[in-house]
Coordinates of C-alpha atoms in Angstrom, one line a residue:
Chain A
M1 CA 0.0 0.0 0.0
T2 CA 1.5 3.3 -1.0
R3 CA 1.5 6.0 1.6
L4 CA -0.6 8.9 0.5
L5 CA -0.9 11.1 3.5
D6 CA 2.0 11.8 5.8
A7 CA 1.4 14.3 8.5
R8 CA 2.4 15.4 11.9
L9 CA -0.3 17.7 13.2
V10 CA 0.8 20.1 15.9
A11 CA -1.7 22.8 16.9
E12 CA -2.3 24.9 19.9
R13 CA -5.5 26.3 21.1
G14 CA -5.1 28.0 24.5
A15 CA -4.1 25.5 27.1
F16 CA -4.9 22.6 24.7
G17 CA -2.2 21.2 22.6
L18 CA -2.4 18.7 19.8
D19 CA 0.5 16.6 18.6
L20 CA -0.6 13.8 16.3
P21 CA 1.4 11.8 13.8
L22 CA -0.8 10.4 11.0
R23 CA 0.0 8.3 8.0
V24 CA -2.6 6.9 5.7
G25 CA -2.2 4.7 2.6
A26 CA -4.0 4.8 -0.7
G27 CA -7.4 3.1 -0.3
E28 CA -7.0 3.0 3.5
T29 CA -9.6 4.4 5.9
V30 CA -8.2 5.5 9.3
A31 CA -10.5 6.4 12.2
L32 CA -9.5 9.0 14.7
L33 CA -11.4 7.8 17.7
G34 CA -11.5 9.7 21.0
P35 CA -13.7 11.4 23.5
N36 CA -15.1 14.9 22.9
G37 CA -12.5 17.6 23.2
A38 CA -9.6 15.2 22.4
G39 CA -8.5 17.2 19.4
K40 CA -10.0 15.1 16.6
T41 CA -11.8 17.9 14.9
T42 CA -8.8 20.2 15.2
A43 CA -6.7 17.5 13.5
L44 CA -9.3 17.2 10.7
R45 CA -9.4 21.0 10.3
S46 CA -5.7 21.3 10.0
L47 CA -5.6 18.6 7.3
A48 CA -8.3 20.5 5.4
G49 CA -6.5 23.7 5.7
L50 CA -9.1 25.4 7.8
H51 CA -6.7 25.6 10.7
A52 CA -3.0 26.4 10.3
L53 CA -0.5 24.1 12.0
S54 CA 1.9 25.6 14.5
E55 CA 4.4 22.9 13.9
G56 CA 4.8 19.7 12.0
H57 CA 3.6 19.1 8.4
V58 CA 0.9 17.9 6.1
T59 CA 2.2 16.1 3.0
L60 CA -0.4 14.6 0.6
A61 CA 0.8 12.4 -2.4
G62 CA 4.3 13.8 -2.1
R63 CA 3.2 17.5 -2.1
D64 CA 3.6 19.6 1.0
L65 CA 0.4 21.4 2.0
D66 CA 1.4 22.9 5.3
R67 CA 4.9 23.4 6.8
P68 CA 4.7 26.3 9.2
G69 CA 6.9 29.2 8.0
R70 CA 7.6 27.5 4.7
V71 CA 4.6 26.2 2.8
W72 CA 1.0 27.0 3.1
V73 CA -1.6 25.7 0.6
A74 CA -5.1 27.3 0.9
P75 CA -8.0 24.8 1.4
E76 CA -9.4 25.5 -2.1
R77 CA -6.1 24.2 -3.6
R78 CA -5.6 21.1 -1.5
G79 CA -7.8 18.5 -3.3
I80 CA -9.2 17.3 0.0
G81 CA -12.9 16.5 0.3
V82 CA -14.7 17.1 3.6
V83 CA -18.0 15.7 4.9
F84 CA -18.9 18.0 7.7
Q85 CA -20.6 16.8 10.9
D86 CA -23.9 18.7 10.1
Y87 CA -23.1 18.4 6.3
L88 CA -23.2 22.1 5.6
L89 CA -25.1 21.7 2.4
F90 CA -25.6 25.1 0.8
P91 CA -29.3 25.9 1.7
H92 CA -29.8 28.0 -1.4
L93 CA -28.8 25.3 -3.9
T94 CA -30.5 22.1 -4.9
A95 CA -29.0 18.7 -4.1
L96 CA -27.7 18.6 -7.7
D97 CA -26.1 22.0 -7.6
N98 CA -24.6 21.3 -4.2
V99 CA -22.8 18.3 -5.7
A100 CA -22.0 20.2 -8.9
F101 CA -20.4 23.0 -6.9
G102 CA -17.0 21.3 -6.6
P103 CA -16.7 20.2 -10.2
R104 CA -17.8 23.7 -11.3
R105 CA -15.0 25.2 -9.3
R106 CA -12.5 22.9 -11.0
G107 CA -13.4 24.4 -14.3
L108 CA -16.0 22.1 -15.7
G109 CA -18.8 23.8 -17.6
R110 CA -22.3 24.0 -16.1
A111 CA -23.7 21.2 -18.1
R112 CA -20.8 18.8 -17.6
A113 CA -20.6 19.6 -13.9
R114 CA -24.3 18.8 -13.5
Q115 CA -24.0 15.6 -15.5
L116 CA -21.2 14.5 -13.2
A117 CA -23.3 15.6 -10.1
A118 CA -26.2 13.6 -11.4
D119 CA -24.0 10.5 -11.7
W120 CA -22.8 10.9 -8.2
L121 CA -26.3 11.4 -6.8
A122 CA -27.3 8.2 -8.7
R123 CA -24.3 6.4 -7.1
V124 CA -25.5 7.3 -3.6
G125 CA -29.0 6.3 -4.6
L126 CA -30.6 9.8 -4.7
A127 CA -31.1 10.4 -8.4
E128 CA -34.7 11.3 -8.0
L129 CA -34.1 13.9 -5.3
A130 CA -31.7 16.0 -7.4
S131 CA -34.0 19.0 -7.4
R132 CA -34.7 19.1 -3.7
R133 CA -33.3 21.8 -1.4
P134 CA -31.3 20.6 1.6
R135 CA -34.2 21.5 4.0
E136 CA -36.4 19.1 2.1
L137 CA -34.0 16.2 2.7
S138 CA -34.0 13.8 5.6
G139 CA -30.9 13.5 7.7
G140 CA -29.8 10.3 6.0
Q141 CA -30.4 11.8 2.5
A142 CA -28.5 15.0 3.4
Q143 CA -25.6 12.8 4.6
R144 CA -25.5 11.0 1.3
V145 CA -25.6 14.3 -0.7
A146 CA -22.8 15.6 1.5
L147 CA -20.8 12.5 0.7
A148 CA -21.5 12.8 -3.0
R149 CA -20.5 16.4 -2.9
A150 CA -17.2 15.6 -1.2
L151 CA -16.5 12.7 -3.6
A152 CA -17.4 14.6 -6.7
V153 CA -14.2 16.5 -6.7
E154 CA -12.3 13.2 -6.7
P155 CA -10.3 14.1 -3.6
T156 CA -6.9 12.4 -2.9
L157 CA -7.9 12.6 0.8
L158 CA -11.5 12.3 2.1
L159 CA -12.2 13.7 5.5
L160 CA -15.3 12.7 7.5
D161 CA -16.2 14.6 10.7
E162 CA -18.6 12.5 12.8
P163 CA -20.4 11.6 9.6
L164 CA -23.2 9.6 11.3
A165 CA -23.5 11.5 14.6
A166 CA -26.5 13.5 13.5
L167 CA -28.6 10.5 12.5
D168 CA -31.2 8.5 14.4
A169 CA -30.4 4.9 15.3
R170 CA -32.3 3.3 12.4
T171 CA -31.0 5.6 9.7
R172 CA -27.5 5.3 11.1
L173 CA -27.4 1.6 10.5
D174 CA -28.3 1.9 6.9
T175 CA -26.2 4.9 6.2
R176 CA -23.2 3.3 7.9
A177 CA -23.4 0.3 5.6
E178 CA -23.8 2.6 2.6
L179 CA -20.9 4.7 3.7
H180 CA -18.8 1.6 4.2
R181 CA -19.4 0.6 0.6
H182 CA -18.3 4.0 -0.7
L183 CA -15.2 4.1 1.5
E184 CA -14.2 0.6 0.2
R185 CA -14.5 1.9 -3.4
H186 CA -12.6 5.2 -2.7
E187 CA -9.1 5.0 -4.1
G188 CA -7.6 7.9 -2.1
A189 CA -7.0 8.0 1.6
A190 CA -9.8 8.6 4.1
V191 CA -9.7 9.9 7.6
L192 CA -12.8 9.5 9.7
V193 CA -13.3 11.3 13.0
T194 CA -15.7 9.8 15.4
H195 CA -16.4 9.2 19.1
D196 CA -18.5 6.1 18.3
P197 CA -16.5 2.9 18.5
V198 CA -19.0 1.1 16.3
D199 CA -18.6 3.6 13.4
A200 CA -14.8 3.3 13.8
L201 CA -14.8 -0.5 13.9
V202 CA -17.2 -0.9 10.9
L203 CA -15.8 1.9 8.7
A204 CA -12.1 2.0 9.3
D205 CA -9.2 -0.3 8.4
R206 CA -7.2 1.1 11.2
L207 CA -8.0 3.0 14.5
V208 CA -6.0 5.8 16.0
V209 CA -7.2 6.5 19.5
V210 CA -6.7 10.1 20.5
E211 CA -6.9 11.5 24.0
D212 CA -5.9 14.9 25.2
G213 CA -4.3 15.7 21.8
A214 CA -2.1 12.7 21.7
V215 CA -2.3 9.2 20.2
V216 CA -2.8 6.7 23.0
Q217 CA -3.3 3.6 20.9
E218 CA -3.1 2.7 17.3
G219 CA -3.9 -0.5 15.4
D220 CA -6.5 -2.6 13.6
A221 CA -9.8 -3.1 15.1
E222 CA -8.9 -6.6 16.4
T223 CA -5.9 -5.4 18.3
V224 CA -7.5 -2.3 19.8
T225 CA -10.6 -4.1 21.0
A226 CA -8.8 -7.1 22.4
R227 CA -5.9 -5.2 24.0
P228 CA -7.1 -1.7 25.1
R229 CA -4.4 0.5 26.6
T230 CA -6.4 3.2 28.3
D231 CA -9.6 3.2 30.4
Y232 CA -11.3 5.1 27.7
V233 CA -10.7 2.4 25.1
A234 CA -11.5 -0.3 27.6
R235 CA -14.9 1.3 28.3
L236 CA -15.5 1.8 24.6
V237 CA -15.0 -1.9 23.8
G238 CA -16.5 -3.0 27.1
L239 CA -13.6 -4.6 28.9
N240 CA -12.3 -4.4 32.4
L241 CA -8.7 -3.1 32.2
Y242 CA -6.0 -3.0 34.8
R243 CA -2.3 -2.1 34.8
G244 CA 0.4 -3.8 36.8
R245 CA 3.6 -5.9 36.7
A246 CA 3.5 -9.3 35.2
E247 CA 5.6 -12.3 36.2
G248 CA 4.7 -15.3 34.3
H249 CA 0.9 -15.8 34.5
S250 CA 0.6 -13.5 37.5
V251 CA -0.1 -9.8 37.2
R252 CA 0.4 -7.8 40.4
L253 CA -1.7 -4.6 40.2
D254 CA -0.7 -1.3 41.8
D255 CA -3.1 -1.9 44.8
G256 CA -1.5 -5.3 45.5
T257 CA -4.2 -7.5 44.0
V258 CA -2.7 -10.4 42.0
L259 CA -4.6 -11.6 38.9
T260 CA -3.8 -14.9 37.2
A261 CA -3.9 -14.5 33.4
A262 CA -4.0 -16.8 30.4
D263 CA -0.8 -15.3 29.0
A264 CA 2.6 -15.6 30.5
I265 CA 4.7 -12.4 30.1
D266 CA 7.1 -10.4 32.2
G267 CA 7.3 -6.7 33.0
E268 CA 4.8 -3.8 32.9
A269 CA 1.6 -5.2 31.6
F270 CA -2.1 -4.7 31.1
A271 CA -4.7 -7.3 32.1
A272 CA -8.1 -7.3 30.5
F273 CA -11.3 -9.3 30.7
P274 CA -14.9 -8.9 29.6
P275 CA -17.7 -8.3 32.1
S276 CA -19.3 -11.5 30.9
A277 CA -16.3 -13.4 32.4
V278 CA -17.0 -12.2 35.9
A279 CA -19.3 -14.6 37.8
L280 CA -20.9 -13.5 41.0
H281 CA -21.6 -15.8 44.0
A282 CA -23.3 -15.3 47.3
D283 CA -20.6 -17.3 49.0
R284 CA -17.0 -17.9 48.3
P285 CA -16.9 -20.3 45.3
E286 CA -15.1 -23.6 45.6
G287 CA -13.1 -25.2 42.8
S288 CA -11.4 -24.0 39.7
P289 CA -11.6 -20.2 39.4
R290 CA -8.1 -18.7 40.0
N291 CA -9.2 -15.2 40.6
V292 CA -11.7 -14.7 43.4
W293 CA -12.3 -11.6 45.5
E294 CA -15.0 -10.1 47.7
A295 CA -16.7 -7.1 46.3
R296 CA -19.5 -4.6 47.0
V297 CA -22.3 -4.0 44.5
A298 CA -22.1 -0.3 43.6
G299 CA -24.9 -0.4 41.0
V300 CA -27.0 -2.5 38.7
H301 CA -28.1 -1.4 35.2
R302 CA -29.8 -3.1 32.2
H303 CA -27.3 -4.0 29.5
G304 CA -28.8 -5.6 26.5
D305 CA -30.6 -8.8 27.7
N306 CA -28.5 -8.9 30.8
L307 CA -27.8 -6.8 33.8
R308 CA -24.5 -5.0 34.2
V309 CA -23.3 -4.9 37.8
Q310 CA -20.7 -2.3 38.9
L311 CA -18.4 -3.7 41.6
D312 CA -16.4 -1.8 44.1
G313 CA -13.9 -3.4 46.4
P314 CA -10.3 -4.2 46.0
L315 CA -11.0 -4.2 42.2
R316 CA -13.4 -1.9 40.4
A317 CA -15.0 -4.1 37.7
A318 CA -18.1 -4.6 35.7
S319 CA -19.9 -7.9 35.6
D320 CA -22.7 -9.1 33.3
V321 CA -25.2 -11.5 34.8
T322 CA -28.5 -12.8 33.6
P323 CA -31.6 -11.5 35.2
G324 CA -32.2 -15.0 36.6
A325 CA -28.9 -15.1 38.3
A326 CA -29.4 -11.6 39.6
A327 CA -32.8 -12.6 41.1
Q328 CA -31.3 -15.7 42.7
L329 CA -28.5 -13.6 44.3
G330 CA -31.0 -10.9 45.3
L331 CA -28.6 -8.2 43.9
V332 CA -29.1 -4.8 45.4
S333 CA -26.7 -1.9 45.7
G334 CA -24.4 -2.1 48.7
M335 CA -24.6 -5.8 49.2
R336 CA -21.4 -7.9 49.3
V337 CA -20.8 -10.7 46.8
W338 CA -18.0 -12.9 45.7
A339 CA -16.6 -12.3 42.2
A340 CA -14.7 -15.0 40.3
V341 CA -12.9 -14.9 36.9
K342 CA -11.3 -17.9 35.3
A343 CA -7.6 -17.4 34.4
A344 CA -8.4 -18.4 30.8
E345 CA -10.6 -15.4 30.5
I346 CA -7.9 -12.8 31.4
R347 CA -5.6 -11.6 28.7
A348 CA -2.3 -10.1 29.7
Y349 CA -0.1 -8.0 27.3
P350 CA 2.8 -5.7 27.6
A351 CA 2.1 -2.1 28.6
Chain B
M1 CA -49.9 42.4 23.0
S2 CA -53.0 40.5 23.9
E3 CA -51.8 39.5 27.4
A4 CA -51.1 43.1 28.5
V5 CA -54.2 43.2 30.7
P6 CA -54.9 39.8 32.2
Q7 CA -58.4 39.3 33.3
A8 CA -59.3 37.2 36.3
A9 CA -60.7 33.8 35.3
P10 CA -59.5 33.1 31.8
A11 CA -56.1 34.6 32.6
E12 CA -55.7 32.0 35.4
A13 CA -56.4 29.2 32.9
R14 CA -54.1 30.7 30.4
R15 CA -51.4 31.1 33.0
A16 CA -51.6 27.5 33.9
S17 CA -51.4 26.4 30.3
R18 CA -48.7 28.8 29.2
G19 CA -46.0 27.5 31.6
P20 CA -44.0 30.3 33.1
R21 CA -46.3 32.5 35.2
R22 CA -47.2 35.9 33.8
Q23 CA -47.4 39.0 36.0
R24 CA -50.0 41.8 36.1
V25 CA -48.8 44.9 34.2
P26 CA -48.3 47.6 36.9
V27 CA -50.4 50.7 36.2
A28 CA -47.4 52.9 36.5
L29 CA -46.0 51.2 33.4
L30 CA -49.3 50.6 31.5
V31 CA -50.4 54.3 31.5
P32 CA -47.2 55.8 30.1
A33 CA -47.0 53.0 27.6
L34 CA -50.5 53.7 26.3
L35 CA -49.8 57.4 26.3
G36 CA -46.6 56.8 24.3
L37 CA -48.5 54.7 21.8
A38 CA -51.1 57.4 21.4
F39 CA -48.4 60.0 20.9
L40 CA -46.9 57.9 18.1
T41 CA -50.1 57.2 16.3
L42 CA -52.3 60.3 16.8
P43 CA -50.3 62.5 14.4
L44 CA -50.7 59.9 11.7
A45 CA -54.4 59.7 12.4
G46 CA -54.6 63.4 12.2
L47 CA -52.9 63.3 8.8
L48 CA -55.5 60.8 7.6
I49 CA -58.4 62.8 9.1
R50 CA -57.4 66.1 7.6
A51 CA -56.6 64.7 4.2
P52 CA -58.6 66.3 1.3
W53 CA -60.0 62.9 0.2
S54 CA -62.5 64.4 -2.3
T55 CA -59.9 66.3 -4.3
M56 CA -57.3 63.6 -3.9
P57 CA -57.3 62.2 -7.5
Q58 CA -56.7 65.6 -9.0
R59 CA -54.1 66.5 -6.4
L60 CA -52.2 63.3 -7.1
A61 CA -52.2 64.1 -10.8
E62 CA -50.7 67.6 -10.4
P63 CA -47.4 67.8 -12.3
E64 CA -45.5 69.3 -9.4
V65 CA -46.5 66.3 -7.2
L66 CA -45.6 63.8 -9.9
E67 CA -42.3 65.5 -10.6
A68 CA -41.3 65.5 -6.9
L69 CA -42.4 61.9 -6.6
R70 CA -40.5 60.8 -9.7
L71 CA -37.4 62.6 -8.6
S72 CA -37.6 61.2 -5.1
V73 CA -38.0 57.6 -6.3
F74 CA -35.2 58.0 -8.8
T75 CA -32.7 59.6 -6.5
A76 CA -33.6 57.3 -3.5
T77 CA -33.1 54.2 -5.8
A78 CA -29.8 55.6 -7.2
A79 CA -28.6 56.3 -3.6
T80 CA -29.6 52.7 -2.6
V81 CA -27.6 51.3 -5.5
L82 CA -24.6 53.4 -4.4
C83 CA -25.1 52.1 -0.8
L84 CA -25.1 48.5 -2.1
V85 CA -22.1 48.8 -4.3
F86 CA -19.9 50.3 -1.5
G87 CA -21.8 49.2 1.7
V88 CA -21.9 45.5 1.1
P89 CA -18.1 45.2 0.7
L90 CA -17.6 47.4 3.7
A91 CA -19.9 45.3 5.8
W92 CA -18.0 42.2 4.6
L93 CA -14.8 43.7 5.6
L94 CA -16.1 44.5 9.1
A95 CA -17.7 41.1 9.5
R96 CA -15.1 38.8 8.0
V97 CA -11.6 40.4 8.1
D98 CA -9.6 41.1 11.2
F99 CA -7.6 44.3 11.0
R100 CA -6.3 46.9 13.4
G101 CA -8.6 49.8 14.1
K102 CA -11.7 47.9 13.2
G103 CA -13.6 49.4 16.1
L104 CA -12.7 52.8 14.9
V105 CA -13.9 52.1 11.4
R106 CA -17.2 50.7 12.7
A107 CA -17.7 53.8 14.8
L108 CA -16.9 56.1 11.8
V109 CA -19.4 54.2 9.6
T110 CA -22.2 54.7 12.1
V111 CA -21.5 58.4 12.6
P112 CA -24.0 59.5 10.0
L113 CA -26.7 57.6 11.9
V114 CA -26.4 60.0 14.8
L115 CA -25.2 63.1 13.0
P116 CA -27.8 65.7 12.4
P117 CA -28.4 65.5 8.6
V118 CA -28.0 69.2 8.2
V119 CA -24.5 68.9 9.6
G120 CA -23.9 66.1 7.0
G121 CA -25.0 68.5 4.3
V122 CA -22.6 71.2 5.5
A123 CA -19.8 68.6 5.6
L124 CA -20.6 67.4 2.1
L125 CA -20.6 71.0 0.9
L126 CA -17.1 71.5 2.4
V127 CA -15.7 68.4 0.7
F128 CA -17.6 68.3 -2.6
G129 CA -18.4 72.0 -3.0
R130 CA -16.8 73.8 -5.8
N131 CA -14.0 75.0 -3.5
G132 CA -14.0 71.8 -1.4
L133 CA -11.3 69.3 -1.0
V134 CA -12.6 66.8 -3.6
G135 CA -15.1 69.0 -5.3
G136 CA -12.5 71.5 -6.6
W137 CA -10.5 68.6 -8.1
L138 CA -13.7 67.0 -9.6
D139 CA -14.6 70.3 -11.2
E140 CA -11.2 70.9 -12.7
A141 CA -10.5 67.4 -13.8
F142 CA -13.9 66.3 -15.1
G143 CA -16.0 69.5 -15.0
V144 CA -18.3 67.7 -12.6
S145 CA -20.0 69.6 -9.8
L146 CA -22.2 67.9 -7.2
P147 CA -23.8 70.7 -5.2
F148 CA -27.2 71.8 -6.3
T149 CA -27.6 69.0 -8.8
T150 CA -29.6 65.8 -8.9
A151 CA -26.3 63.9 -8.4
G152 CA -25.8 66.0 -5.3
V153 CA -29.2 64.8 -4.0
V154 CA -28.1 61.2 -4.5
A155 CA -24.8 61.9 -2.7
A156 CA -26.6 63.4 0.3
M157 CA -29.0 60.5 0.4
A158 CA -26.3 57.9 0.2
F159 CA -24.4 59.6 2.9
V160 CA -27.2 59.3 5.4
A161 CA -28.5 56.0 4.2
M162 CA -25.3 53.9 3.9
P163 CA -24.9 53.2 7.6
F164 CA -28.3 51.5 7.7
L165 CA -27.2 49.2 5.0
V166 CA -23.8 48.5 6.5
V167 CA -25.1 47.8 9.9
S168 CA -27.9 45.6 8.6
V169 CA -25.6 43.6 6.2
E170 CA -22.8 43.2 8.8
G171 CA -25.4 41.8 11.2
A172 CA -26.6 39.4 8.6
L173 CA -23.0 38.3 7.8
R174 CA -22.2 37.8 11.5
G175 CA -25.4 35.7 11.9
A176 CA -24.6 33.6 8.8
D177 CA -22.7 30.4 9.6
A178 CA -19.2 31.0 8.3
R179 CA -18.7 27.3 8.1
Y180 CA -20.6 27.2 4.8
E181 CA -17.8 29.4 3.5
E182 CA -15.3 26.8 4.8
A183 CA -17.2 24.0 3.1
A184 CA -17.1 26.0 -0.2
A185 CA -13.3 26.5 0.2
T186 CA -12.8 22.8 0.6
L187 CA -14.7 22.3 -2.6
G188 CA -12.2 24.5 -4.4
A189 CA -13.8 28.0 -4.3
G190 CA -11.5 30.9 -3.8
R191 CA -12.5 33.9 -1.6
W192 CA -14.2 35.8 -4.3
T193 CA -16.2 32.8 -5.5
V194 CA -17.1 32.0 -2.0
F195 CA -18.4 35.5 -1.6
T196 CA -20.5 35.6 -4.7
R197 CA -21.7 31.9 -4.7
V198 CA -22.2 31.3 -1.0
T199 CA -22.0 34.3 1.2
L200 CA -24.2 36.6 -0.9
P201 CA -27.0 34.1 -1.4
L202 CA -26.9 33.3 2.3
V203 CA -27.2 36.9 3.5
A204 CA -29.5 38.0 0.6
P205 CA -32.5 38.5 3.0
G206 CA -30.3 40.8 5.2
I207 CA -29.1 42.7 2.2
A208 CA -32.6 43.1 0.9
A209 CA -33.7 44.4 4.3
G210 CA -30.8 46.8 4.5
A211 CA -31.5 48.0 1.0
V212 CA -35.2 48.6 1.8
L213 CA -34.2 50.4 5.0
S214 CA -31.7 52.6 3.2
W215 CA -34.2 53.4 0.4
A216 CA -36.7 54.5 3.0
R217 CA -34.2 56.6 4.8
A218 CA -33.0 58.1 1.5
L219 CA -36.6 58.8 0.5
G220 CA -37.3 60.8 3.7
E221 CA -34.0 62.6 3.6
F222 CA -34.4 66.4 4.1
G223 CA -31.6 68.2 6.0
A224 CA -28.6 67.1 4.1
T225 CA -30.4 67.4 0.8
I226 CA -31.6 71.0 1.2
T227 CA -28.2 72.0 2.6
F228 CA -26.0 70.3 -0.1
A229 CA -28.3 70.3 -3.1
G230 CA -30.7 73.1 -2.5
N231 CA -34.4 73.1 -3.4
F232 CA -34.9 73.4 -7.2
P233 CA -38.1 71.9 -8.6
G234 CA -37.5 69.1 -11.0
R235 CA -33.8 68.9 -10.2
T236 CA -33.3 68.7 -6.4
Q237 CA -36.7 69.2 -5.0
T238 CA -37.6 65.8 -3.6
M239 CA -40.8 64.9 -1.8
P240 CA -39.8 66.0 1.7
L241 CA -38.6 69.3 0.3
A242 CA -41.8 69.8 -1.6
V243 CA -43.8 69.1 1.6
Y244 CA -41.8 71.7 3.4
L245 CA -42.4 74.3 0.7
A246 CA -46.1 73.5 0.3
L247 CA -46.6 73.9 4.0
E248 CA -46.1 77.7 3.5
T249 CA -48.4 78.1 0.6
D250 CA -50.9 75.3 0.3
L251 CA -51.6 73.1 3.4
E252 CA -53.7 70.6 1.5
A253 CA -50.9 70.0 -0.9
A254 CA -48.5 69.4 2.0
I255 CA -51.0 66.9 3.5
V256 CA -51.3 65.0 0.2
L257 CA -47.5 64.8 -0.3
S258 CA -47.2 63.7 3.3
L259 CA -49.7 61.0 2.8
I260 CA -47.8 59.6 -0.2
L261 CA -44.7 59.4 1.9
L262 CA -46.7 57.8 4.7
A263 CA -48.0 55.2 2.3
V264 CA -44.5 54.4 1.1
S265 CA -43.3 54.1 4.7
V266 CA -46.1 51.7 5.7
T267 CA -45.3 49.6 2.6
V268 CA -41.7 49.4 3.6
L269 CA -42.6 48.4 7.1
A270 CA -44.9 45.7 5.6
C271 CA -42.0 44.4 3.6
L272 CA -39.8 44.3 6.7
R273 CA -42.6 42.8 8.8
D274 CA -40.9 39.5 9.5
R275 CA -37.5 41.0 10.4
W276 CA -38.5 44.0 12.5
T277 CA -41.9 43.6 14.1
A278 CA -41.7 39.9 14.9
A279 CA -39.3 40.7 17.7
P280 CA -38.7 38.0 20.3

């Protein structure tokens, strides 16, 4: 895979600083995943040229777009398409003219630009809505017009800022699948900003997790979900995560608790297990589980078909139990239970 | 307006259904408010009552009236065009570009709003008069002289009306979401194209409102016009000047001319209804 985008995005906004290295190959989609205020949108804006870098560089297809003090290419000359969070379709233009706007600016005649725009609208399945104004479009339709508008300039780099955040759950599902199809077909690079792990996992080939303006974890979906490296990622993917020192199968946590894991490693390590691996008992369980501790129930919530139990105690952890099991235990906040996790369920990996 | 004087029983019901509780209007506020309203509307009513309705058609067809009306409409329109040509870019500069001394520029732009028009007329005379700073040069170089000409009327009108346009359009530009302009830039539009293709259409209602307001202000302009352009029938005698002149000789004619101006003002207000009277 040829590397299309090579960037180091350094920007300052008051007390907040962003320093983000980013490389994206041709045909690759990278998701910048992170909580609100992590700097994802600032990163996207600096790529698009809507925000100047204070340091670092943006190089796209071998061409420098931003090198503070040396090179600055204005957004209109970058060849970067952007799908904005609330789409920003021009309210005074029809869907067709919105999509034709880019091609027109690239010197195409009105008729040819409109033909091209019609093709793109057909490609996103909206050929029959070409003459509608943005306010006459549903959220999902507006999203697709925005995508067609960004793609119609055949951008080397496509940027998507929370492309699905404004949609309701049902529309989101369909639009996500549709967007995935278009991203697969897109030959340039794509950078997607989202705080929704599902969007990131479905749409992106690679995840870059950003917190407080810095990359905290990077990798494909499998690695990130199986081996989270921060509490934020662990919560996103629904894992209990701890940090400690490993010696063989034992991981000694900072508070002194020792977990027995499936993997044998040495040195600084993370230990992670899913809430479904945590069994709860009224009395200390006998037999095989290697990890048993007494905990206090801090809260019980619905979680899908099960109940998610928040545990305090030596270890803060989440446990998923069936409603039946919860009834049998008589789970209420404040009660004491025994928690057990099989060693085979705990993954350990170097920190 | 309707809930100004709440009445006992229905008001209670309404209060319950309208959410936040409404308070009685204190008499100390209600009385001056109604007096103020009467003060604003009575003179207009007087104008309508004293109007010579029976001879109105003939009055309206008098050549002097038509001439003054034609001149007023022409000069006010020309002044509005001038305001648009120079005022819209000025408003854009104030709303979109950061530069030193912006506060001062904005203050200067609004000076004609508070300046007595007659002072504006004197100032124009000093600058564009035959011996003025710019006027002398205009006269020598091009043989153009503004004072006491129709062009002078247009200049006086534009001087007093332009601030209305600038303020209105600047407000519209600030209210418009500048991110549309960013979106246009990412699609390959340079700043001029962004301005013509995105910014202008987005703020078109604001520009229209500003233009209507400027036009109305120009139409009613008196002080600067009579000072700078004089009072020559057919050349610089606009409607307000004709009203003033008629007042000394023919009261009925003055009333008729005034009614025409009133009708125009009401029409303008109707056009701006949504923007100005539908306040929060």
